[in-house]
XYZ file of N, CA and C in Angstrom:
678
model
N -6.318 -21.577 26.344
C -6.260 -20.111 26.234
C -7.580 -19.597 25.683
N -7.841 -18.335 25.926
C -9.113 -17.743 25.489
C -9.176 -17.576 23.977
N -8.034 -17.340 23.336
C -8.007 -17.065 21.899
C -6.957 -17.958 21.242
N -7.303 -19.188 20.887
C -6.304 -20.141 20.375
C -5.578 -19.668 19.125
N -6.304 -19.056 18.195
C -5.658 -18.627 16.952
C -4.604 -17.558 17.232
N -4.939 -16.614 18.114
C -3.982 -15.578 18.500
C -2.790 -16.187 19.226
N -3.044 -17.149 20.108
C -1.949 -17.797 20.824
C -1.014 -18.509 19.859
N -1.594 -19.184 18.861
C -0.764 -19.838 17.853
C 0.129 -18.812 17.153
N -0.444 -17.665 16.776
C 0.348 -16.637 16.100
C 1.499 -16.166 16.968
N 1.222 -15.939 18.252
C 2.265 -15.433 19.143
C 3.372 -16.461 19.357
N 2.989 -17.724 19.504
C 3.990 -18.773 19.682
C 4.820 -18.943 18.405
N 4.141 -18.970 17.270
C 4.848 -19.174 16.003
C 5.844 -18.055 15.729
N 5.492 -16.826 16.124
C 6.420 -15.700 15.924
C 7.705 -15.905 16.714
N 7.626 -16.569 17.845
C 8.837 -16.825 18.638
C 9.731 -17.855 17.963
N 9.139 -18.825 17.294
C 9.923 -19.851 16.613
C 10.372 -19.421 15.217
N 9.709 -18.417 14.660
C 10.022 -17.970 13.303
C 10.182 -16.445 13.286
N 11.229 -15.935 13.905
C 11.410 -14.479 13.947
C 11.702 -13.924 12.559
N 11.410 -12.651 12.406
C 11.694 -11.982 11.133
C 13.195 -12.002 10.867
N 13.591 -12.085 9.593
C 15.028 -12.112 9.291
C 15.701 -10.801 9.678
N 16.952 -10.914 10.048
C 17.747 -9.731 10.374
C 18.549 -9.306 9.141
N 18.740 -8.011 8.981
C 19.454 -7.482 7.816
C 20.601 -6.596 8.273
N 21.692 -6.671 7.544
C 22.795 -5.760 7.798
C 22.485 -4.414 7.157
N 22.578 -3.333 7.910
C 22.315 -2.031 7.310
C 23.387 -1.660 6.296
N 22.990 -0.835 5.355
C 23.954 -0.356 4.374
C 23.358 -0.283 2.982
N 24.155 0.254 2.068
C 23.743 0.457 0.683
C 24.587 -0.426 -0.223
N 23.927 -1.262 -0.996
C 24.675 -2.084 -1.946
C 25.285 -1.202 -3.032
N 26.450 -1.597 -3.517
C 27.117 -0.808 -4.551
C 26.262 -0.661 -5.803
N 25.473 -1.686 -6.108
C 24.692 -1.656 -7.336
C 23.271 -1.122 -7.128
N 23.010 -0.560 -5.969
C 21.764 0.181 -5.771
C 21.939 1.582 -6.345
N 20.827 2.168 -6.837
C 20.874 3.568 -7.275
C 20.184 4.414 -6.226
N 20.952 5.313 -5.610
C 20.411 6.241 -4.626
C 20.761 7.647 -5.074
N 19.760 8.451 -5.340
C 20.015 9.818 -5.813
C 20.763 10.605 -4.742
N 21.684 11.452 -5.148
C 22.441 12.237 -4.158
C 21.563 13.091 -3.255
N 20.370 13.462 -3.727
C 19.479 14.290 -2.907
C 18.467 13.461 -2.124
N 18.575 12.149 -2.164
C 17.721 11.302 -1.337
C 18.286 11.236 0.084
N 17.413 10.909 1.049
C 17.823 10.757 2.437
C 17.575 9.315 2.853
N 18.645 8.577 3.109
C 18.546 7.179 3.518
C 19.181 7.052 4.896
N 18.393 6.601 5.853
C 18.905 6.469 7.209
C 20.054 5.454 7.215
N 21.102 5.700 7.993
C 22.244 4.770 8.001
C 21.899 3.367 8.491
N 20.798 3.200 9.199
C 20.383 1.874 9.646
C 19.481 1.160 8.645
N 19.154 1.800 7.519
C 18.335 1.158 6.491
C 19.184 0.197 5.667
N 18.506 -0.750 5.008
C 19.158 -1.705 4.120
C 18.635 -1.498 2.715
N 19.506 -1.124 1.801
C 19.127 -0.896 0.402
C 19.910 -1.888 -0.448
N 19.218 -2.876 -0.992
C 19.889 -3.959 -1.700
C 20.166 -3.591 -3.159
N 20.951 -4.432 -3.799
C 21.346 -4.203 -5.193
C 20.117 -4.087 -6.091
N 20.221 -3.183 -7.060
C 19.219 -2.972 -8.116
C 17.927 -2.341 -7.598
N 17.931 -1.862 -6.373
C 16.819 -1.039 -5.917
C 17.127 0.419 -6.247
N 16.076 1.258 -6.254
C 16.214 2.651 -6.682
C 15.536 3.571 -5.681
N 16.249 4.630 -5.295
C 15.698 5.664 -4.417
C 15.920 6.994 -5.126
N 14.830 7.616 -5.526
C 14.926 8.821 -6.352
C 15.117 10.091 -5.505
N 15.256 11.194 -6.212
C 15.552 12.503 -5.617
C 14.537 12.876 -4.538
N 15.030 13.340 -3.407
C 14.254 13.826 -2.269
C 13.379 12.747 -1.616
N 13.566 11.498 -1.988
C 12.897 10.421 -1.265
C 13.544 10.242 0.097
N 12.773 9.686 1.041
C 13.256 9.494 2.406
C 13.019 8.037 2.801
N 14.084 7.378 3.264
C 14.009 5.997 3.729
C 14.358 5.980 5.209
N 13.429 5.456 6.033
C 13.596 5.523 7.475
C 14.504 4.449 8.031
N 14.757 4.551 9.321
C 15.648 3.620 10.019
C 15.129 2.190 9.932
N 16.037 1.287 9.663
C 15.770 -0.158 9.624
C 14.796 -0.565 8.525
N 14.457 0.338 7.631
C 13.667 -0.045 6.456
C 14.519 -0.939 5.560
N 13.859 -1.813 4.808
C 14.561 -2.761 3.937
C 13.982 -2.649 2.531
N 14.840 -2.431 1.553
C 14.457 -2.417 0.140
C 15.133 -3.597 -0.546
N 14.328 -4.548 -0.967
C 14.848 -5.711 -1.693
C 15.194 -5.325 -3.137
N 15.896 -6.194 -3.859
C 16.245 -5.892 -5.249
C 15.011 -5.571 -6.095
N 15.150 -4.537 -6.889
C 14.075 -4.138 -7.780
C 13.063 -3.195 -7.173
N 13.143 -2.938 -5.861
C 12.224 -1.984 -5.251
C 12.512 -0.580 -5.788
N 11.443 0.191 -5.998
C 11.575 1.545 -6.541
C 10.822 2.510 -5.644
N 11.523 3.545 -5.177
C 10.914 4.592 -4.358
C 11.082 5.903 -5.126
N 9.960 6.458 -5.556
C 9.990 7.606 -6.456
C 10.331 8.926 -5.789
N 10.449 9.938 -6.614
C 10.852 11.264 -6.168
C 9.937 11.789 -5.068
N 10.533 12.182 -3.958
C 9.783 12.776 -2.862
C 8.946 11.800 -2.060
N 9.037 10.504 -2.332
C 8.272 9.514 -1.571
C 8.941 9.256 -0.223
N 8.158 8.688 0.694
C 8.658 8.408 2.043
C 8.342 6.964 2.399
N 9.344 6.263 2.911
C 9.170 4.915 3.458
C 9.568 4.968 4.922
N 8.624 4.644 5.813
C 8.855 4.792 7.236
C 9.758 3.733 7.822
N 10.165 3.949 9.042
C 11.096 3.057 9.715
C 10.511 1.660 9.884
N 11.363 0.667 9.769
C 11.030 -0.750 9.947
C 10.094 -1.298 8.875
N 9.889 -0.575 7.799
C 9.058 -1.091 6.711
C 9.905 -1.918 5.752
N 9.250 -2.877 5.083
C 9.950 -3.783 4.178
C 9.282 -3.737 2.816
N 10.073 -3.446 1.783
C 9.614 -3.465 0.401
C 10.262 -4.667 -0.285
N 9.473 -5.672 -0.579
C 9.973 -6.884 -1.202
C 10.289 -6.625 -2.683
N 10.825 -7.638 -3.397
C 11.292 -7.394 -4.768
C 10.211 -6.781 -5.679
N 10.647 -5.789 -6.435
C 9.837 -5.165 -7.486
C 8.614 -4.433 -6.963
N 8.651 -4.009 -5.723
C 7.621 -3.093 -5.211
C 7.879 -1.705 -5.774
N 6.792 -0.988 -6.084
C 6.908 0.376 -6.595
C 6.135 1.333 -5.699
N 6.819 2.359 -5.209
C 6.175 3.460 -4.494
C 6.394 4.708 -5.344
N 5.321 5.172 -5.970
C 5.434 6.298 -6.903
C 5.760 7.608 -6.178
N 6.072 8.613 -6.981
C 6.496 9.917 -6.476
C 5.508 10.483 -5.456
N 6.052 11.009 -4.375
C 5.350 11.750 -3.325
C 4.455 10.890 -2.440
N 4.341 9.614 -2.723
C 3.495 8.761 -1.897
C 4.209 8.419 -0.586
N 3.431 7.947 0.372
C 3.977 7.765 1.718
C 3.621 6.381 2.251
N 4.617 5.717 2.768
C 4.460 4.413 3.414
C 4.838 4.597 4.876
N 3.946 4.205 5.777
C 4.176 4.430 7.200
C 5.208 3.503 7.801
N 5.232 3.448 9.107
C 6.176 2.615 9.849
C 5.668 1.179 9.925
N 6.629 0.255 9.897
C 6.346 -1.179 10.089
C 5.375 -1.732 9.049
N 5.405 -1.196 7.868
C 4.586 -1.719 6.782
C 5.347 -2.810 6.038
N 4.594 -3.739 5.463
C 5.181 -4.783 4.634
C 4.490 -4.762 3.283
N 5.284 -4.575 2.224
C 4.763 -4.560 0.855
C 5.367 -5.739 0.121
N 4.521 -6.701 -0.254
C 5.014 -7.912 -0.884
C 5.282 -7.685 -2.370
N 5.944 -8.677 -2.976
C 6.498 -8.528 -4.322
C 5.459 -8.023 -5.318
N 5.850 -7.001 -6.064
C 5.008 -6.488 -7.136
C 3.921 -5.535 -6.711
N 3.783 -5.249 -5.417
C 2.766 -4.292 -4.976
C 3.097 -2.897 -5.508
N 2.040 -2.117 -5.752
C 2.208 -0.778 -6.328
C 1.428 0.225 -5.478
N 2.111 1.263 -5.055
C 1.488 2.347 -4.293
C 1.614 3.622 -5.106
N 0.481 4.170 -5.521
C 0.504 5.468 -6.186
C 0.452 5.457 -7.688
N 0.067 4.334 -8.298
C -0.181 4.357 -9.741
C -1.381 5.268 -10.017
N -1.518 5.722 -11.245
C -2.588 6.664 -11.567
C -3.960 6.072 -11.306
N -4.841 6.873 -10.722
C -6.237 6.499 -10.650
C -6.832 6.441 -12.050
N -7.912 5.669 -12.183
C -8.536 5.433 -13.485
C -9.541 6.551 -13.738
N -9.016 7.689 -14.192
C -9.851 8.879 -14.377
C -9.770 9.416 -15.792
N -10.899 9.368 -16.509
C -10.958 9.856 -17.894
C -12.279 10.571 -18.113
N -12.240 11.623 -18.881
C -13.452 12.337 -19.299
C -13.682 12.066 -20.776
N -14.912 11.733 -21.142
C -15.202 11.403 -22.537
C -15.437 12.666 -23.351
N -14.727 12.771 -24.455
C -14.903 13.866 -25.403
C -15.639 13.307 -26.619
N -16.928 13.631 -26.767
C -17.683 13.064 -27.885
C -17.264 13.626 -29.233
N -16.508 14.715 -29.246
C -16.142 15.325 -30.527
C -15.102 14.497 -31.257
N -14.237 13.816 -30.528
C -13.122 13.101 -31.165
C -13.531 11.802 -31.879
N -14.226 10.838 -31.274
C -14.384 10.678 -29.822
C -13.088 10.179 -29.185
N -12.958 10.471 -27.856
C -11.741 10.063 -27.149
C -11.984 10.118 -25.653
N -11.210 9.328 -24.945
C -11.207 9.392 -23.490
C -10.026 10.276 -23.082
N -10.321 11.415 -22.468
C -9.297 12.400 -22.115
C -8.851 12.152 -20.674
N -7.553 11.929 -20.503
C -7.032 11.615 -19.175
C -7.129 12.806 -18.238
N -7.637 12.565 -17.033
C -7.661 13.571 -15.980
C -6.388 13.411 -15.151
N -5.570 14.440 -15.034
C -4.341 14.295 -14.257
C -4.627 13.804 -12.841
N -3.879 12.820 -12.420
C -4.016 12.272 -11.073
C -2.958 12.932 -10.198
N -3.348 14.048 -9.600
C -2.391 14.946 -8.961
C -2.195 14.682 -7.476
N -3.000 13.773 -6.892
C -2.886 13.501 -5.474
C -1.838 12.436 -5.180
N -1.940 11.857 -3.988
C -0.994 10.819 -3.572
C -1.749 9.620 -2.994
N -1.012 8.564 -2.694
C -1.508 7.448 -1.887
C -0.686 7.410 -0.603
N -1.359 7.118 0.493
C -0.672 7.112 1.790
C -1.079 5.867 2.578
N -0.091 5.115 3.005
C -0.309 3.979 3.885
C 0.062 4.394 5.302
N -0.860 4.204 6.244
C -0.542 4.484 7.625
C 0.300 3.340 8.214
N 0.618 3.416 9.473
C 1.518 2.441 10.104
C 0.917 1.039 10.119
N 1.777 0.026 10.066
C 1.413 -1.384 10.258
C 0.479 -1.924 9.185
N 0.557 -1.382 7.998
C -0.233 -1.872 6.864
C 0.564 -2.954 6.142
N -0.143 -3.962 5.623
C 0.488 -4.985 4.793
C -0.244 -5.052 3.455
N 0.524 -5.033 2.371
C -0.016 -5.165 1.015
C 0.453 -6.484 0.426
N -0.478 -7.285 -0.085
C -0.125 -8.538 -0.717
C 0.488 -8.338 -2.088
N 1.021 -9.410 -2.636
C 1.688 -9.345 -3.933
C 0.744 -8.848 -5.019
N 1.274 -7.939 -5.824
C 0.571 -7.407 -7.005
C -0.725 -6.697 -6.652
N -0.890 -6.271 -5.427
C -2.017 -5.404 -5.092
C -1.654 -3.970 -5.464
N -2.689 -3.151 -5.707
C -2.477 -1.795 -6.205
C -3.314 -0.802 -5.412
N -2.683 0.263 -4.964
C -3.371 1.366 -4.299
C -3.140 2.605 -5.158
N -4.184 3.054 -5.857
C -4.031 4.162 -6.792
C -3.906 5.495 -6.058
N -3.160 6.413 -6.667
C -3.077 7.757 -6.135
C -4.394 8.495 -6.377
N -4.638 9.530 -5.605
C -5.878 10.290 -5.694
C -5.859 11.231 -6.903
N -7.054 11.524 -7.404
C -7.160 12.575 -8.420
C -6.716 13.899 -7.814
N -7.259 14.232 -6.650
C -6.809 15.340 -5.810
C -6.824 14.833 -4.379
N -5.922 15.301 -3.554
C -5.899 14.862 -2.168
C -5.189 13.539 -1.987
N -5.803 12.625 -1.208
C -5.130 11.390 -0.828
C -6.038 10.165 -0.969
N -5.451 9.057 -1.365
C -6.008 7.730 -1.123
C -5.329 7.231 0.150
N -6.122 6.700 1.107
C -5.568 6.378 2.420
C -5.916 4.946 2.811
N -4.903 4.209 3.257
C -5.084 2.896 3.861
C -4.792 3.042 5.347
N -5.808 2.785 6.187
C -5.714 3.061 7.607
C -4.797 2.130 8.365
N -4.401 2.563 9.524
C -3.432 1.853 10.358
C -3.880 0.420 10.632
N -2.943 -0.510 10.465
C -3.185 -1.894 10.801
C -4.015 -2.668 9.804
N -4.383 -2.063 8.690
C -5.165 -2.769 7.669
C -4.277 -3.761 6.925
N -4.837 -4.912 6.599
C -4.105 -5.959 5.880
C -4.817 -6.237 4.553
N -4.058 -6.188 3.484
C -4.595 -6.334 2.128
C -3.939 -7.533 1.474
N -4.765 -8.409 0.916
C -4.320 -9.662 0.325
C -3.767 -9.417 -1.081
N -3.350 -10.500 -1.741
C -2.826 -10.403 -3.103
C -3.894 -9.942 -4.088
N -3.455 -9.198 -5.098
C -4.289 -8.873 -6.260
C -5.534 -8.078 -5.897
N -5.410 -7.197 -4.934
C -6.510 -6.316 -4.552
C -6.318 -4.961 -5.221
N -7.425 -4.362 -5.689
C -7.386 -3.054 -6.326
C -8.111 -2.031 -5.456
N -7.404 -0.968 -5.086
C -7.988 0.149 -4.332
C -7.938 1.379 -5.216
N -9.099 1.894 -5.583
C -9.173 2.994 -6.534
C -8.828 4.345 -5.927
N -8.805 5.364 -6.802
C -8.393 6.698 -6.363
C -9.371 7.308 -5.361
N -8.795 8.014 -4.382
C -9.534 8.737 -3.348
C -10.335 7.826 -2.420
N -10.040 6.541 -2.438
C -10.665 5.627 -1.481
C -10.037 5.848 -0.097
N -10.867 5.748 0.925
C -10.392 5.778 2.309
C -10.751 4.436 2.929
N -9.741 3.700 3.368
C -9.960 2.424 4.056
C -9.628 2.639 5.526
N -10.582 2.354 6.397
C -10.393 2.592 7.814
C -9.403 1.639 8.454
N -9.008 1.914 9.699
C -8.023 1.083 10.390
C -8.502 -0.356 10.570
N -7.539 -1.254 10.714
C -7.698 -2.681 11.000
C -8.758 -3.355 10.138
N -8.840 -2.963 8.879
C -9.717 -3.642 7.932
C -8.969 -4.797 7.272
N -9.742 -5.709 6.658
C -9.178 -6.834 5.923
C -9.781 -6.859 4.532
N -8.921 -6.817 3.503
C -9.368 -6.880 2.111
C -8.783 -8.137 1.491
N -9.639 -9.109 1.183
C -9.169 -10.415 0.716
C -8.945 -10.426 -0.791
N -8.358 -11.503 -1.274
C -7.815 -11.594 -2.626
C -8.805 -11.178 -3.710
N -8.317 -10.347 -4.621
C -9.029 -9.916 -5.822
C -10.238 -9.038 -5.520
N -10.360 -8.542 -4.291
C -11.394 -7.551 -4.014
C -11.055 -6.258 -4.748
N -12.083 -5.478 -5.070
C -11.875 -4.213 -5.765
C -12.761 -3.127 -5.192
N -12.194 -1.941 -5.011
C -12.936 -0.804 -4.463
C -12.837 0.333 -5.461
N -13.983 0.784 -5.955
C -13.997 1.871 -6.935
C -13.740 3.205 -6.261
N -13.430 4.201 -7.083
C -12.978 5.493 -6.603
C -13.940 6.179 -5.658
N -13.356 6.866 -4.674
C -14.048 7.766 -3.746
C -14.986 7.065 -2.779
N -14.885 5.745 -2.644
C -15.643 5.059 -1.596
C -14.868 5.101 -0.289
N -15.623 5.024 0.816
C -15.038 5.087 2.153
C -15.434 3.859 2.941
N -14.449 3.166 3.487
C -14.680 2.007 4.345
C -14.330 2.392 5.771
N -15.248 2.116 6.690
C -14.983 2.427 8.085
C -14.007 1.456 8.709
N -13.703 1.635 9.996
C -12.775 0.730 10.677
C -13.307 -0.697 10.723
N -12.396 -1.653 10.602
C -12.739 -3.040 10.807
C -13.607 -3.675 9.748
N -13.662 -3.104 8.563
C -14.444 -3.693 7.476
C -13.715 -4.914 6.916
N -14.474 -5.940 6.533
C -13.905 -7.139 5.906
C -14.546 -7.311 4.534
N -13.707 -7.407 3.501
C -14.173 -7.720 2.146
C -13.713 -9.123 1.797
N -14.649 -10.021 1.477
C -14.289 -11.355 1.032
C -13.666 -11.333 -0.350
N -13.090 -12.448 -0.748
C -12.414 -12.534 -2.036
C -13.324 -12.171 -3.199
N -12.799 -11.352 -4.104
C -13.484 -10.923 -5.325
C -14.717 -10.063 -5.059
N -14.889 -9.557 -3.857
C -15.972 -8.606 -3.612
C -15.687 -7.317 -4.372
N -16.748 -6.697 -4.891
C -16.599 -5.456 -5.642
C -17.444 -4.352 -5.044
N -16.818 -3.204 -4.780
C -17.507 -2.063 -4.181
C -17.606 -0.956 -5.237
N -18.823 -0.519 -5.533
C -18.997 0.575 -6.493
C -18.447 1.877 -5.912
N -18.382 2.905 -6.763
C -17.776 4.165 -6.362
C -18.675 5.043 -5.515
N -18.051 5.922 -4.742
C -18.737 6.957 -3.961
C -19.683 6.373 -2.918
N -19.348 5.207 -2.366
C -20.179 4.571 -1.347
C -19.540 4.697 0.031
N -20.369 4.455 1.055
C -19.896 4.422 2.435
C -20.212 3.036 3.005
N -19.162 2.346 3.405
C -19.291 1.035 4.028
C -19.004 1.227 5.507
N -20.017 0.977 6.357
C -19.906 1.303 7.769
C -18.923 0.439 8.525
N -18.537 0.907 9.692
C -17.552 0.213 10.531
C -17.997 -1.211 10.827
N -17.072 -2.137 10.694
C -17.325 -3.522 11.047
C -18.196 -4.291 10.078
N -18.554 -3.697 8.958
C -19.363 -4.415 7.964
C -18.545 -5.548 7.354
N -19.230 -6.648 6.983
C -18.572 -7.811 6.399
C -19.250 -8.132 5.071
N -18.467 -8.072 4.010
C -18.973 -8.291 2.661
C -18.501 -9.667 2.200
N -19.436 -10.528 1.780
C -19.090 -11.884 1.407
C -18.330 -11.970 0.096
N -17.704 -13.113 -0.114
C -16.924 -13.341 -1.336
C -17.795 -13.190 -2.577
N -17.252 -12.527 -3.591
C -17.875 -12.301 -4.897
C -19.135 -11.438 -4.829
N -19.370 -10.779 -3.698
C -20.519 -9.879 -3.612
C -20.274 -8.622 -4.433
N -21.337 -8.110 -5.038
C -21.291 -6.806 -5.687
C -22.085 -5.821 -4.851
N -21.470 -4.695 -4.481
C -22.103 -3.749 -3.562
C -22.395 -2.448 -4.309
N -23.685 -2.182 -4.637
C -24.022 -0.993 -5.405
C -24.509 0.180 -4.559
N -24.611 0.008 -3.242
C -25.157 1.076 -2.396
C -24.481 1.040 -1.038
N -24.743 2.074 -0.236
C -24.131 2.165 1.091
C -24.499 0.961 1.949
N -23.595 0.617 2.877
C -23.808 -0.500 3.786
C -23.689 0.031 5.217
N -24.661 -0.315 6.055
C -24.664 0.162 7.433
C -23.558 -0.489 8.252
N -23.150 0.196 9.302
C -22.148 -0.347 10.206
C -22.613 -1.676 10.783
N -21.713 -2.636 10.842
C -22.004 -3.925 11.441
C -22.811 -4.866 10.602
N -23.174 -4.470 9.399
C -24.030 -5.327 8.551
C -23.246 -6.525 8.059
């Protein structure tokens, strides 16, 4: 075949299909009366769906998953144990969030007050949004925006223990490997690859298709394809 690795993936998927789930709400799940849960969704025991949250068709919430007030989980998405989707954040269709992943925790925003002295918290009033077909590895974090949105583009795959800062835009079909970190307000174009433990400074532009090696520190813009 022309693409052996892809062929292996396609064959293996036939021998190892995704598990099937019975739709319904476990008695020991907490679902707010004002939440909207599609009848084909699966909400397991000890998961939580807060007020005005929306859970789409065939979505699966494992035990300990938390979907905050006004958040949205799209159809066919899977939230593994102890995943947290904070208030108003959005998870697209066919997304997979592995155990302990967090969507919408506060961005790291503080203003220094020399009079106190003290670090004064800046309210993180925006949201985090995952587009369709995104995968988040275990204990990875996508912070909510200070204002506006932090966005993970369609088809992007994020490994375990990755940090995405506030107001970051990650383009479609990118790959972020383990322990990579992206500081606030940086933009990654489509198809960017970050090697393990790569660090991207804030307010940078990483061009489409750029590949950053493992443990690299990136202090300036990177051209497309570099």
